[in-house]
PDB file of C-alpha atoms in Angstrom:
ATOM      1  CA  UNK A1494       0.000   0.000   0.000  1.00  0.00           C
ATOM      2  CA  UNK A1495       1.383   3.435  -0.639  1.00  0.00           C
ATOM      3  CA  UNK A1496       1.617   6.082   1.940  1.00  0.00           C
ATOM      4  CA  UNK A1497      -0.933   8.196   0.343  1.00  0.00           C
ATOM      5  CA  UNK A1498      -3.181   5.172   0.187  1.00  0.00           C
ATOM      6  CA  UNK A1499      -2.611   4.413   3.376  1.00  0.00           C
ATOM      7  CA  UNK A1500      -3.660   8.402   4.643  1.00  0.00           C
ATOM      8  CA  UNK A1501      -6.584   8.600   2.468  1.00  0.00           C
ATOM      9  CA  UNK A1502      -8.312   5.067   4.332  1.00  0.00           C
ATOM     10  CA  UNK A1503      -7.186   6.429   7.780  1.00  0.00           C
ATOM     11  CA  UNK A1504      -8.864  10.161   6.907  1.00  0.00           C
ATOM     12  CA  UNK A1505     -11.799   8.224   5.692  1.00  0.00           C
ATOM     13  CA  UNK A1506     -11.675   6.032   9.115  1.00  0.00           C
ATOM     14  CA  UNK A1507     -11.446   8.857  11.058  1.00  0.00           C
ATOM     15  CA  UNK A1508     -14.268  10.659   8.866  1.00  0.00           C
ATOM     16  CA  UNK A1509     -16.870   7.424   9.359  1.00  0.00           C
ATOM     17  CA  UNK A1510     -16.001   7.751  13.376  1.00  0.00           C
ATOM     18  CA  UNK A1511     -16.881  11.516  13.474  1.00  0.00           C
ATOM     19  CA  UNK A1512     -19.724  11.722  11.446  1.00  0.00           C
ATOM     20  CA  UNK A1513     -21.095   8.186  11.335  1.00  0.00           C
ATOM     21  CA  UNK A1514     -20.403   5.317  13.985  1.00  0.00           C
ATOM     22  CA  UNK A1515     -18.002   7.008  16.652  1.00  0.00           C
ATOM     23  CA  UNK A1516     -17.608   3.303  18.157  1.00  0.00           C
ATOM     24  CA  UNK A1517     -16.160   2.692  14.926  1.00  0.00           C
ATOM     25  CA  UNK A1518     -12.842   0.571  15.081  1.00  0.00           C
ATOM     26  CA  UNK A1519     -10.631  -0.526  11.990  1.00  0.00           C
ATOM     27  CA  UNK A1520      -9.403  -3.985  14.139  1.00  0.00           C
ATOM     28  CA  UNK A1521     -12.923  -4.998  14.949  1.00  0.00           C
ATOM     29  CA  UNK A1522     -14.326  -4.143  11.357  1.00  0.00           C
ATOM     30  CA  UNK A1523     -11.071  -5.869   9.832  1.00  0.00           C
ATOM     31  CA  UNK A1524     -11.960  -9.059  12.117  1.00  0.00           C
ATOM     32  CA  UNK A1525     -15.688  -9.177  11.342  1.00  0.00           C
ATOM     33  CA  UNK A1526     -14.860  -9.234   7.684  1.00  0.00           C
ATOM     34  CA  UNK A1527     -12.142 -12.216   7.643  1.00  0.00           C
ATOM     35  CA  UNK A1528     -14.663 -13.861   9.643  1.00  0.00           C
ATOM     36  CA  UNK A1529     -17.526 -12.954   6.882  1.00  0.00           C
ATOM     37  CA  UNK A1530     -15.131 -13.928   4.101  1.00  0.00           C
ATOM     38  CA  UNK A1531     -13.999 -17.067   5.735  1.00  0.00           C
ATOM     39  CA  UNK A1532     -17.789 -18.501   6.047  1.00  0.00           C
ATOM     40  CA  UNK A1533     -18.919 -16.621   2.260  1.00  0.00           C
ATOM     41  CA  UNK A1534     -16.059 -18.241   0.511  1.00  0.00           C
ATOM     42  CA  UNK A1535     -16.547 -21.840   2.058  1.00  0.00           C
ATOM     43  CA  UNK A1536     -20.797 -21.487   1.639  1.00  0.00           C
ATOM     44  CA  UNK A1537     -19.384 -20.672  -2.242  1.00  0.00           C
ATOM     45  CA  UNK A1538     -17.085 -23.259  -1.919  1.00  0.00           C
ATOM     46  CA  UNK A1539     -20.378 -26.027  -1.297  1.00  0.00           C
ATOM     47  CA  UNK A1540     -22.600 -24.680  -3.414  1.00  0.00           C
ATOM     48  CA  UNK A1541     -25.160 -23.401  -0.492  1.00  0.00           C
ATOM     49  CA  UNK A1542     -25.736 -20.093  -2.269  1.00  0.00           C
ATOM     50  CA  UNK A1543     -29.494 -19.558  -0.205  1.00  0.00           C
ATOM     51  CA  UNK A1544     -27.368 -19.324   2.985  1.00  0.00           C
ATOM     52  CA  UNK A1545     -25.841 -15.799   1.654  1.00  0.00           C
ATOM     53  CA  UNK A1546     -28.898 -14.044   1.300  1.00  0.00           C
ATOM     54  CA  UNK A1547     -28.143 -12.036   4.287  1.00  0.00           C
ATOM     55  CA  UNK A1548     -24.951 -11.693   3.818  1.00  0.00           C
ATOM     56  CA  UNK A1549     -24.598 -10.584   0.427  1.00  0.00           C
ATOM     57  CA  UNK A1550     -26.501  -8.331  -1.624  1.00  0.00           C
ATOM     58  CA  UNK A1551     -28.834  -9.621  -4.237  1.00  0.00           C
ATOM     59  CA  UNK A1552     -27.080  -8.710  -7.085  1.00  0.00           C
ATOM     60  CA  UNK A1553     -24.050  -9.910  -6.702  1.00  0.00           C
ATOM     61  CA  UNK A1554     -25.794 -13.429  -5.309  1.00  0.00           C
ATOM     62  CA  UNK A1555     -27.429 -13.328  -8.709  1.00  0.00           C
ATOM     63  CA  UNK A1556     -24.129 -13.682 -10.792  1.00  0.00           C
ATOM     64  CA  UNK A1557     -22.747 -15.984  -8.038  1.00  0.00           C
ATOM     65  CA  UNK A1558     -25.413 -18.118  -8.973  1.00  0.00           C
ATOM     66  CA  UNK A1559     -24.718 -17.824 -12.612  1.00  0.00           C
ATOM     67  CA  UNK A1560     -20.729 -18.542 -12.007  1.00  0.00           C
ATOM     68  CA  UNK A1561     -20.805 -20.861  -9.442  1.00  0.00           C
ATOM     69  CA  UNK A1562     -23.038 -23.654 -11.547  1.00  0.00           C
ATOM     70  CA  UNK A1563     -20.083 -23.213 -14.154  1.00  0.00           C
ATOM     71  CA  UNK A1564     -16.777 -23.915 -12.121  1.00  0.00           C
ATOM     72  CA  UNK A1565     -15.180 -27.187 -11.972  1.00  0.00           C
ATOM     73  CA  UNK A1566     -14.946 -28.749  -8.590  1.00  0.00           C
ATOM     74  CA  UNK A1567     -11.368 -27.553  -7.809  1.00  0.00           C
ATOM     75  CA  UNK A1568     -11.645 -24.153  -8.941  1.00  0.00           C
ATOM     76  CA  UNK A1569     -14.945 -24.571  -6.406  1.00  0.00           C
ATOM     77  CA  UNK A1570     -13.076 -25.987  -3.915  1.00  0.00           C
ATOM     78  CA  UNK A1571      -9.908 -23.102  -4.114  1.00  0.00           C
ATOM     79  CA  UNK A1572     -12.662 -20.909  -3.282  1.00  0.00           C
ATOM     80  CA  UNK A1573     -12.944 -22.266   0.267  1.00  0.00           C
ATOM     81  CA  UNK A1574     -10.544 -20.140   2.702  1.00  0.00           C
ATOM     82  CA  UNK A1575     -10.156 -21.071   6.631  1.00  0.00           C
ATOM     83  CA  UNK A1576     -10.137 -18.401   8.840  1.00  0.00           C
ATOM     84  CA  UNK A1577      -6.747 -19.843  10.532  1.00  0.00           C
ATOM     85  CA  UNK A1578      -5.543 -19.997   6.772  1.00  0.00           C
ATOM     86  CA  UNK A1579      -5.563 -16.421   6.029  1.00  0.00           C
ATOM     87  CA  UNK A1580      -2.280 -15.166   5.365  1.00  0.00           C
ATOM     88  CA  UNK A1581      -2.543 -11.306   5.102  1.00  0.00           C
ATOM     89  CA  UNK A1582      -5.232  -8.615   5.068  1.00  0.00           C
ATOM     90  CA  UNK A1583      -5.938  -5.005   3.928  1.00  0.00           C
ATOM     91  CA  UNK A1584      -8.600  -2.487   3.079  1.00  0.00           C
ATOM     92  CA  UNK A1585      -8.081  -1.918  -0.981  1.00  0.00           C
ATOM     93  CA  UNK A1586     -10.443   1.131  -0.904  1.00  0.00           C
ATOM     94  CA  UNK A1587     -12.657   3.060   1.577  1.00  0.00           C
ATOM     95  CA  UNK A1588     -15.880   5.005   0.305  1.00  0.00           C
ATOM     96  CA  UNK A1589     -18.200   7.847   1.826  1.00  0.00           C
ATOM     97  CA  UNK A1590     -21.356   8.106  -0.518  1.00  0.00           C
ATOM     98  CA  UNK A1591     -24.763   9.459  -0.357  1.00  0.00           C
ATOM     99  CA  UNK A1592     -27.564   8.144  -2.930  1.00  0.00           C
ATOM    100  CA  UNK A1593     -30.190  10.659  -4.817  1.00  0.00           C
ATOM    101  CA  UNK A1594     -32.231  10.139  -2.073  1.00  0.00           C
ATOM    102  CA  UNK A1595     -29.840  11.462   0.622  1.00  0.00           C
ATOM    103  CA  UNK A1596     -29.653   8.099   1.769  1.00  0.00           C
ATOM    104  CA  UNK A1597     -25.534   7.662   3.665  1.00  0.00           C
ATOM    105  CA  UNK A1598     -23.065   4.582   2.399  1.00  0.00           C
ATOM    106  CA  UNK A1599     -20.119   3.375   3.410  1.00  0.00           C
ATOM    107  CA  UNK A1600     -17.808   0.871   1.324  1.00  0.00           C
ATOM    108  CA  UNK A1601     -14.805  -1.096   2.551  1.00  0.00           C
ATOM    109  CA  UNK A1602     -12.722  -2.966   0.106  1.00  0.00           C
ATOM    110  CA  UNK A1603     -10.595  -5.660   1.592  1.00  0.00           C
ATOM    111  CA  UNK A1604      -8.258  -7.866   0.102  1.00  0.00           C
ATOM    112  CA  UNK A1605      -7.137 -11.150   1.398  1.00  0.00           C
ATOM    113  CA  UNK A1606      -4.669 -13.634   1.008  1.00  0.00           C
ATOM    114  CA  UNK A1607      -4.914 -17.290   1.878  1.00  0.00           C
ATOM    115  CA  UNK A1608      -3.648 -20.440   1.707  1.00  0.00           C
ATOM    116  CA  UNK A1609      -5.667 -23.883  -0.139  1.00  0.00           C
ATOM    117  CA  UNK A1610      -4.748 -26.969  -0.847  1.00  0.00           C
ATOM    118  CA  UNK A1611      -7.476 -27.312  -3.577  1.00  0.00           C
ATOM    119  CA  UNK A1612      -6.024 -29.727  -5.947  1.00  0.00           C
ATOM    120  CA  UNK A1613      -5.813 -26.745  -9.008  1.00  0.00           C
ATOM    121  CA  UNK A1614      -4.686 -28.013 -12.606  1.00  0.00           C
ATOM    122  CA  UNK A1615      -1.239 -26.589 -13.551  1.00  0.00           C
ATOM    123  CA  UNK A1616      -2.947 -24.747 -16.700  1.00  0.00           C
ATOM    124  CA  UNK A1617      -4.591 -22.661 -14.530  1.00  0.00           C
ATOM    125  CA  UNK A1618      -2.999 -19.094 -15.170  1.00  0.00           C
ATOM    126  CA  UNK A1619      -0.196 -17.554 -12.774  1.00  0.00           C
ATOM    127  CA  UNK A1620      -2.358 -14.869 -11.573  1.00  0.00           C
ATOM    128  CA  UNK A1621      -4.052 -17.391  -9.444  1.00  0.00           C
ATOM    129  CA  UNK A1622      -1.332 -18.930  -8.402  1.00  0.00           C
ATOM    130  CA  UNK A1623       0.796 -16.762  -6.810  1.00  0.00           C
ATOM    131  CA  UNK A1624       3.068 -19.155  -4.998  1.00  0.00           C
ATOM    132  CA  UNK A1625       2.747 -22.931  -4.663  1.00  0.00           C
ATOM    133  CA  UNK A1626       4.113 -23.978  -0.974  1.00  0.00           C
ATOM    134  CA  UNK A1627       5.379 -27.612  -0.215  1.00  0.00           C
ATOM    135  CA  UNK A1628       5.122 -28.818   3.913  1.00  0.00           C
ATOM    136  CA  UNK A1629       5.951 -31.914   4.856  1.00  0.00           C
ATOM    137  CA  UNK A1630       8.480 -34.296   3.313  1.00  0.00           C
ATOM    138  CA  UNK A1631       8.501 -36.255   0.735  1.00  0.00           C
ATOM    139  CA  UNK A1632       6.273 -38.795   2.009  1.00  0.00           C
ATOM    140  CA  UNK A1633       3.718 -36.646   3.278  1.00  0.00           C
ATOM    141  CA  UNK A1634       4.343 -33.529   1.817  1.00  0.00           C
ATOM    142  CA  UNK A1635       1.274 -31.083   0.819  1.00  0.00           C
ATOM    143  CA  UNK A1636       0.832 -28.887  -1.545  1.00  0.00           C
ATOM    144  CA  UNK A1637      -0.979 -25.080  -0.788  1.00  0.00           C
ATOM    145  CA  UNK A1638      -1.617 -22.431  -3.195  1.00  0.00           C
ATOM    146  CA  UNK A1639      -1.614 -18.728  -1.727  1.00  0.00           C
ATOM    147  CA  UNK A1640      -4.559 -16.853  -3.319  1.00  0.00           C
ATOM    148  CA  UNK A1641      -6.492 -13.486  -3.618  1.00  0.00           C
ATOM    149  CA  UNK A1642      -9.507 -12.634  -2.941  1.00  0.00           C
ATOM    150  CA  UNK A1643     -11.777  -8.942  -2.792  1.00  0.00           C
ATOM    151  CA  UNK A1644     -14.894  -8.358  -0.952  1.00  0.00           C
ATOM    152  CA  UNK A1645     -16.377  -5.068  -0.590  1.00  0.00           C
ATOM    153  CA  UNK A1646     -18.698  -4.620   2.130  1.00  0.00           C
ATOM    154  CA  UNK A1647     -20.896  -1.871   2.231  1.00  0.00           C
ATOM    155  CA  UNK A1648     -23.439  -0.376   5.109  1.00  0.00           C
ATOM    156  CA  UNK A1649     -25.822   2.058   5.190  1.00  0.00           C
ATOM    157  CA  UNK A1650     -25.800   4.933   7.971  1.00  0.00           C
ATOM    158  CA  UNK A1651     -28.698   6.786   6.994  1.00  0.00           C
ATOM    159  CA  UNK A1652     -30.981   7.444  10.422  1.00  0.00           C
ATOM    160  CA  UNK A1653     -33.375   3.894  11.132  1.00  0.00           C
ATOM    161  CA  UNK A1654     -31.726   1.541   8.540  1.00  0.00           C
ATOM    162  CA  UNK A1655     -30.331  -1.674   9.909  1.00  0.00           C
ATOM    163  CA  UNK A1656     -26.902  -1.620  10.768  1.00  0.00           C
ATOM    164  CA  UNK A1657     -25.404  -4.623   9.218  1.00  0.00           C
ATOM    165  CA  UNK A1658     -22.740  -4.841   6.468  1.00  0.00           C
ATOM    166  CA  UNK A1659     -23.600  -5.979   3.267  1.00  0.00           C
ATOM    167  CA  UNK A1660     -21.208  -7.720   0.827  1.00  0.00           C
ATOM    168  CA  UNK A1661     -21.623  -6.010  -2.250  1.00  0.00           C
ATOM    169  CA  UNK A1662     -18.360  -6.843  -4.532  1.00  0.00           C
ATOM    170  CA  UNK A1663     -17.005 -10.899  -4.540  1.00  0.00           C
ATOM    171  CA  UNK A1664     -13.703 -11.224  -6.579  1.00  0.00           C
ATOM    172  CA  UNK A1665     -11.389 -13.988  -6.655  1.00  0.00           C
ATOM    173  CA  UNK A1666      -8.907 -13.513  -9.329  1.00  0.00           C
ATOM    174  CA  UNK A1667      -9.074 -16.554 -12.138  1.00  0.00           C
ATOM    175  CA  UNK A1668     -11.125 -18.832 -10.124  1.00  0.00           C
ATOM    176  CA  UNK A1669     -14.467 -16.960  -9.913  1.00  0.00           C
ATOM    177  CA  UNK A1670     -14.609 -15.201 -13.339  1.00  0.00           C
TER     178      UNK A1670
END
């Protein structure tokens, strides 16, 4: 992240706790999502897309639906991400916006990486594949594939709507495209 970047989300941060949520807190936000994207990703992962109804917004459950009945099972399967099995975390983007209606938004972008041992074909393009990592030896030695993924989560603050965060963006790079 570049120092700018890395200003502009704490302004924002410090904008949504003045003039939004002042209980607002970057570490408990951050946890809540790996948490969401950790349960998201495996529901994806199984197919049990009427479980995210709640969680994610209808649109993008719509072209989930549409994308997920077209994967093979261990592009599926990479999908899946353990909450002990994320590597690294950080907000891509943070966004103040109001609606023609006057209605308040807020949008966090978060990127993760994690590790899977889905059993991915070699063909599958490098972009996806960052790094292949061998534990074990060579008797029991496992392969794990660190990979990307972007959620977006976005919540409304406008005075009597319900305060829950909404996933409105699901990317993961070459496996979900």
């Amino acid at each position: 992240t570049s120092p700018f970047a890395w200003l502009r989300t704490r302004f924002y941060y410090l904008l949504i706790r003045l003039y939004f949520d002042q209980e607002f807190s970057v570490e408990e936000f951050t946890r809540g999502a790996k948490q969401a994207f950790s349960v998201v990703s495996k529901l994806l992962s199984q197919r049990k897309l009427d479980l995210l109804e709640e969680l994610v917004s209808a649109e993008v459950l719509q072209v989930l639906k549409e994308k997920i009945s077209l994967l093979p099972d261990s592009h599926r399967d990479a999908l899946a991400a353990d909450i002990d099995a994320i590597m690294y975390t950080t907000e891509g983007d943070v966004r103040i916006y109001y609606d023609d209606d006057g209605r308040k938004f807020v949008s966090i972008l978060m990127c993760f990486w994690y590790l899977n041992g889905a059993n991915l074909p070699d063909e599958v393009p490098s972009k996806a594949k960052v790094f292949q990592i061998v534990f074990g030896d060579e008797n029991t030695k496992e392969k794990k594939h660190l990979l990307t993924a972007n959620y977006e989560f976005q919540r409304e603050f406008t005075e009597g709507a319900k305060p829950d965060w909404t996933i409105t963006r699901i990317e993961h790079p070459r496996l979900l495209e």
